[in-house]
Short mmCIF file of C-alpha atoms and ligand atoms in Angstrom, two decimals:
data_model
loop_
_atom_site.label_atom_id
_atom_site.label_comp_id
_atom_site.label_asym_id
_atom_site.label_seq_id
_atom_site.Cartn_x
_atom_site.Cartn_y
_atom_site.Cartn_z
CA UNK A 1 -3.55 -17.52 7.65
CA UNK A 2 -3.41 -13.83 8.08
CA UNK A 3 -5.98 -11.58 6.78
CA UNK A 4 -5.07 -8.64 4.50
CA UNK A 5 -6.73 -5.40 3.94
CA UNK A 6 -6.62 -3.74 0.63
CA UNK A 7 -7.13 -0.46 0.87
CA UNK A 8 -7.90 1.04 -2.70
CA UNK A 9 -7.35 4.96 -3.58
CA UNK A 10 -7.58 6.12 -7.24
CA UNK A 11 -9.46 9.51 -7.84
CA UNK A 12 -9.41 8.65 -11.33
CA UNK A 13 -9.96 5.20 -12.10
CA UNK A 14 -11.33 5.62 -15.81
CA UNK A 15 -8.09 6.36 -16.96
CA UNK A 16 -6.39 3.79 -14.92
CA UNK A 17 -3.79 1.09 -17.15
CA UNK A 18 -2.14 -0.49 -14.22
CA UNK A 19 -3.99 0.22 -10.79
CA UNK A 20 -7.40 -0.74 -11.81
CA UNK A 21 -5.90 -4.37 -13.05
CA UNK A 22 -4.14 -5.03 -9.83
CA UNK A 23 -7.28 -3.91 -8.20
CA UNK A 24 -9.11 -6.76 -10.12
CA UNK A 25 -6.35 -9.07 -8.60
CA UNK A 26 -6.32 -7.67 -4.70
CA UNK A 27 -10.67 -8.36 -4.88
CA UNK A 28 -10.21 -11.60 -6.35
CA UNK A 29 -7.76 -13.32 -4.08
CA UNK A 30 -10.26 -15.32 -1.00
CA UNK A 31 -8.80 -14.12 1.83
CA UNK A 32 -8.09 -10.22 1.04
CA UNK A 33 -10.57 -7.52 1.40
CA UNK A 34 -11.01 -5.29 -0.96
CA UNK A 35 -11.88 -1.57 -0.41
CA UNK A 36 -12.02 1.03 -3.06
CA UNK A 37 -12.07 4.36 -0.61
CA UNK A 38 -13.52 6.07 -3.63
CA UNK A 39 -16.53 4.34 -4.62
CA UNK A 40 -17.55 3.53 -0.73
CA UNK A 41 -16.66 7.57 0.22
CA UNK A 42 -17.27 9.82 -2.86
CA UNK A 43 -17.72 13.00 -0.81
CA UNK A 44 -14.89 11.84 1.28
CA UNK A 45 -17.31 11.42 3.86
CA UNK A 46 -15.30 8.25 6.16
CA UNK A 47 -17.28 6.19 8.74
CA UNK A 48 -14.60 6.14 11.19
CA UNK A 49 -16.24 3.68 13.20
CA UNK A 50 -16.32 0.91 10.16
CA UNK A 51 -12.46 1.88 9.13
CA UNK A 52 -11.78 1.50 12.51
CA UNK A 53 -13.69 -1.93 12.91
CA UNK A 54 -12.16 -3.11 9.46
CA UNK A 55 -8.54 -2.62 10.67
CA UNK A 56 -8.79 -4.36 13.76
CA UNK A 57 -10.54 -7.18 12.22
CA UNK A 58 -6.78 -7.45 9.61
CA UNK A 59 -3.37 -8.16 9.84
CA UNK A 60 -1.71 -6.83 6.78
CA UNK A 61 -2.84 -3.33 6.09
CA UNK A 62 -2.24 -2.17 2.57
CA UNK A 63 -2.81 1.20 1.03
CA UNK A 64 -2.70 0.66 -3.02
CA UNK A 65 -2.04 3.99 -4.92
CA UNK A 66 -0.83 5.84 -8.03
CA UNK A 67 1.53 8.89 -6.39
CA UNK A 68 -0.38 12.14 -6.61
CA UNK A 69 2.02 15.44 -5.84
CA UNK A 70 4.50 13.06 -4.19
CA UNK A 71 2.19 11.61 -2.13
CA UNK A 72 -1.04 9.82 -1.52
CA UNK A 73 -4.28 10.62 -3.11
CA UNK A 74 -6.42 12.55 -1.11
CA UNK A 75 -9.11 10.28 0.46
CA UNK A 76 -6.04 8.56 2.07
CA UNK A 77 -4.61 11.59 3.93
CA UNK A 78 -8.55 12.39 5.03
CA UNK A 79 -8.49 8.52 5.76
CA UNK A 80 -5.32 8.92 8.10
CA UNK A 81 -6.73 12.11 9.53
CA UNK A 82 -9.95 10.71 10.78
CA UNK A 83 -9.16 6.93 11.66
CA UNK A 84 -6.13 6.73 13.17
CA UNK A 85 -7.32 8.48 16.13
CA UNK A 86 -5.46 9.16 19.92
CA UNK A 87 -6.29 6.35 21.84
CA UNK A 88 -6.96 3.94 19.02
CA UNK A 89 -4.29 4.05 17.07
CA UNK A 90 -1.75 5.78 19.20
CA UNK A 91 -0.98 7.42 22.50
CA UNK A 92 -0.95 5.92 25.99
CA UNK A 93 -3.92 3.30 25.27
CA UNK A 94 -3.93 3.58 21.87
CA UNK A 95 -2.52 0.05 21.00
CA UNK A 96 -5.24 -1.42 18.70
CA UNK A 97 -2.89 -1.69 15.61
CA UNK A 98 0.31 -2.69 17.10
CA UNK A 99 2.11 -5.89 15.34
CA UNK A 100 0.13 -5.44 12.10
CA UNK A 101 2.16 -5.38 8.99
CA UNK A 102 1.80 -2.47 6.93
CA UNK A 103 2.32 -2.13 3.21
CA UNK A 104 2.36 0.66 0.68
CA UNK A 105 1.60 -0.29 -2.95
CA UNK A 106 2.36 2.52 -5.23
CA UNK A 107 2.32 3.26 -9.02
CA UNK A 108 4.37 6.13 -9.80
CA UNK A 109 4.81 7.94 -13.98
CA UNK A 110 8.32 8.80 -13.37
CA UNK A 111 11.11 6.57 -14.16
CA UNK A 112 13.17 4.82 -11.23
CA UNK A 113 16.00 7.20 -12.23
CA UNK A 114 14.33 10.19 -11.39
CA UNK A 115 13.85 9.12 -8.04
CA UNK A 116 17.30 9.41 -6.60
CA UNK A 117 18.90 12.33 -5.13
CA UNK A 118 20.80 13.34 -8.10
CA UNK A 119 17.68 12.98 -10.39
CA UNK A 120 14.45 14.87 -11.14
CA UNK A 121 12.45 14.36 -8.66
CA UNK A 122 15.67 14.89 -5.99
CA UNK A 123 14.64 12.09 -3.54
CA UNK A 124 13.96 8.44 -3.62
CA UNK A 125 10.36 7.03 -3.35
CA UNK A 126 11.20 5.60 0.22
CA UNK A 127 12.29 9.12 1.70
CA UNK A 128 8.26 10.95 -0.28
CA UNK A 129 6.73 8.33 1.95
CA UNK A 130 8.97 9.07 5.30
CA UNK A 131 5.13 10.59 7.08
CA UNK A 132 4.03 7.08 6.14
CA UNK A 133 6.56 5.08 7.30
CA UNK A 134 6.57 7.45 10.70
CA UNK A 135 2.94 7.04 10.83
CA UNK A 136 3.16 3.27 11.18
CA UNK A 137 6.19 3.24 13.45
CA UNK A 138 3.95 5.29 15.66
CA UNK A 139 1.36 2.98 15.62
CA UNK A 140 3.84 0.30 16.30
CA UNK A 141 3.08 -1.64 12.94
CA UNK A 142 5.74 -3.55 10.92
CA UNK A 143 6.55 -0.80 7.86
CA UNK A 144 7.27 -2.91 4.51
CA UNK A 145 9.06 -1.58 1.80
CA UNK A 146 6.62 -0.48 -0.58
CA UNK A 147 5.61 -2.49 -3.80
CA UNK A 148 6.46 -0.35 -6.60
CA UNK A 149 6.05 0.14 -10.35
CA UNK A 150 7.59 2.83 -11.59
CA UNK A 151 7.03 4.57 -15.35
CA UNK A 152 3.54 3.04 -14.89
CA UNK A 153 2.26 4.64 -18.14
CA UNK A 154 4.71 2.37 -20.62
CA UNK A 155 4.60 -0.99 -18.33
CA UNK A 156 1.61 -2.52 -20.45
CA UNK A 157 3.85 -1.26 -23.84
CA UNK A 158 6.93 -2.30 -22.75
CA UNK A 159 6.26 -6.03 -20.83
CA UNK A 160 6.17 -5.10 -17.02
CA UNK A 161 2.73 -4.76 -16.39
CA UNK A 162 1.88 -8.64 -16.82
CA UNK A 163 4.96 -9.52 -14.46
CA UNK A 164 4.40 -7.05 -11.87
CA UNK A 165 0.42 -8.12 -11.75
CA UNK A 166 1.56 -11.58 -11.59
CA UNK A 167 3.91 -10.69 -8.47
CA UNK A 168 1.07 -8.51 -6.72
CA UNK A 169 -0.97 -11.50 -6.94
CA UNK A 170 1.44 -13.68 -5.00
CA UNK A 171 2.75 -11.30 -2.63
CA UNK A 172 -0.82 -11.15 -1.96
CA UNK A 173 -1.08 -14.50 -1.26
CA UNK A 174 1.97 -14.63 0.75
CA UNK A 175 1.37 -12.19 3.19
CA UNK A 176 -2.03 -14.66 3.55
CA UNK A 177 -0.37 -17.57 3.47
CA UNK A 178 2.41 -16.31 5.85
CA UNK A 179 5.05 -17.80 3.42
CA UNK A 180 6.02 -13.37 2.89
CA UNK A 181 9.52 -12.80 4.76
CA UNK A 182 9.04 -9.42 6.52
CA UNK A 183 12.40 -9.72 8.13
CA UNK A 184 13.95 -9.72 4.52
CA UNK A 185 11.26 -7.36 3.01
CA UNK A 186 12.06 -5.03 6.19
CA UNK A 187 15.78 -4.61 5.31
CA UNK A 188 15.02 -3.54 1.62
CA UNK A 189 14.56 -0.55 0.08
CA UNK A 190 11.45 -0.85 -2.43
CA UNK A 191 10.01 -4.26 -3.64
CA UNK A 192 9.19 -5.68 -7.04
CA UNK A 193 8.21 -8.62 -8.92
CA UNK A 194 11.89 -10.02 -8.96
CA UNK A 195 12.54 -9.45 -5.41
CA UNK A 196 9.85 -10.72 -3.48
CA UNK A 197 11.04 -12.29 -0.54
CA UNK A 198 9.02 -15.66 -0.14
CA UNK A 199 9.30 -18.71 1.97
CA UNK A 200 7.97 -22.17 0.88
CA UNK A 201 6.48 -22.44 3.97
CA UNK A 202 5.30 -20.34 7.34
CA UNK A 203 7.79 -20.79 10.25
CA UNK A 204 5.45 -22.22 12.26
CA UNK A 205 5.21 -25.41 10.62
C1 FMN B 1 -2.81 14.69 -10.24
C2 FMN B 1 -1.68 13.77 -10.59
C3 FMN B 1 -0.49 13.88 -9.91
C4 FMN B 1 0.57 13.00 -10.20
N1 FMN B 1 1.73 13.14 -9.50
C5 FMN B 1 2.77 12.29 -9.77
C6 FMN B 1 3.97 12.38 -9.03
O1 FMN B 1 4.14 13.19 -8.12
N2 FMN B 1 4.98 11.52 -9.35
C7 FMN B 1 4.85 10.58 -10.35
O2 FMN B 1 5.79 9.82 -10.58
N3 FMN B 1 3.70 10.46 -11.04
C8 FMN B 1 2.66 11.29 -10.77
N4 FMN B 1 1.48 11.17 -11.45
C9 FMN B 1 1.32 10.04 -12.40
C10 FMN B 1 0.59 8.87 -11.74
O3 FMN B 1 1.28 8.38 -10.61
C11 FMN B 1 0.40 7.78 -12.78
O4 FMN B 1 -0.48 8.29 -13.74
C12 FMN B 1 -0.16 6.50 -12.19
O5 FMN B 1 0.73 5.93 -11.26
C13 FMN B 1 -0.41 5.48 -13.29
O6 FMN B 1 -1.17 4.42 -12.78
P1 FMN B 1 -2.63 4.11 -13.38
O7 FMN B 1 -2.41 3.73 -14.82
O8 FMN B 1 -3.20 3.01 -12.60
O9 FMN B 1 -3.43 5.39 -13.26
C14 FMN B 1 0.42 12.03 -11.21
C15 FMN B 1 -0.79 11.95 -11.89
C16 FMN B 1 -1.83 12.80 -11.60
C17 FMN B 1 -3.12 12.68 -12.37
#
């Protein structure tokens, strides 16, 4: 069984529809640890030393997110900034995360549309989180395409917010159970509820 990190990061969780119901599925799942950065660093004030000791003590590192400006939320750039340090993380000795599988879960209010080249927002979700992807190559994890819900604000209206809760639940439990195919999930683009790539069973069996 591997053991998954969920890293948590929603500055503004009271207004939440869809992150703070797959949050309730990440802590619920035995196995997965659940952080919410925000309630455990309100002042943004990260113990390196217990981020640190968390992520070597995980396989599957996952930062969970609505897109802010494009990008992360704040406490996880500050998180990035402080914990990933030379020598830990990267650099001649810094070795401590390589071979861990890292995961970006994102919630985004624009459509899928708007993220292409020729639409609004002029580039697709996977090229905004190029520093992330970068940052994990450099650390010499396994980048996974990123779990994504797009035009978050109408998926409880419209019928995808049950689905895609259902399929954060067992990709959850996949990457746990080993039974995720990160060869497959490496060669796509973004991941959903009707693309998972799952195995009935780990390879090792
Ligand atoms: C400060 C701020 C910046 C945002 N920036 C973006 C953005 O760059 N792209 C986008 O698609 N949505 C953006 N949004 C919309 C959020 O991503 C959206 O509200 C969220 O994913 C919905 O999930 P939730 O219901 O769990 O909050 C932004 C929202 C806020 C409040």
């Amino acid at each position: 069984m591997a053991k998954v990190l969920v890293l948590f990061a929603h500055p503004g969780q009271r207004h939440s529809r869809v992150n703070i119901l797959m949050a309730k599925i990440a802590g619920g799942i035995e196995g997965v640890t659940f952080v919410d950065l925000y309630a455990d660093y309100p002042k943004l004030d990260i113990d390196i030393d217990v981020e640190q000791d968390r992520l070597l003590k995980h396989d599957v590192i996952i930062f969970q997110f609505p897109i802010y400006w494009y990008s992360t939320p704040s406490i996880l750039k500050e998180w990035q900034d402080l914990v990933l340090e030379y020598g830990f993380a990267y650099g001649h000795t810094g070795d401590k995360l390589a071979g861990k599988v890292f995961l970006p879960v994102i919630t985004a209010g624009g459509p899928d549309h708007a993220y292409t080249e020729e639409g609004r927002n002029h580039f697709r979700l996977r090229a905004l989180l190029s520093p992330l992807e970068q940052t994990a190559n450099l650390c010499r994890m396994r980048f996974i395409a990123p779990y994504a819900l797009f035009s978050a604000h109408d998926a409880r209206g419209d019928g995808r917010a049950d689905p895609h809760l259902e399929g954060y639940g067992r990709l959850l439990q996949a990457l746990r159970d080993e039974t995720f195919d990160i060869d497959a999930a490496a060669r796509m683009e973004l991941l959903s509820a009707e693309t998972l790539p799952l195995r009935e069973s780990t390879p090792h069996e």
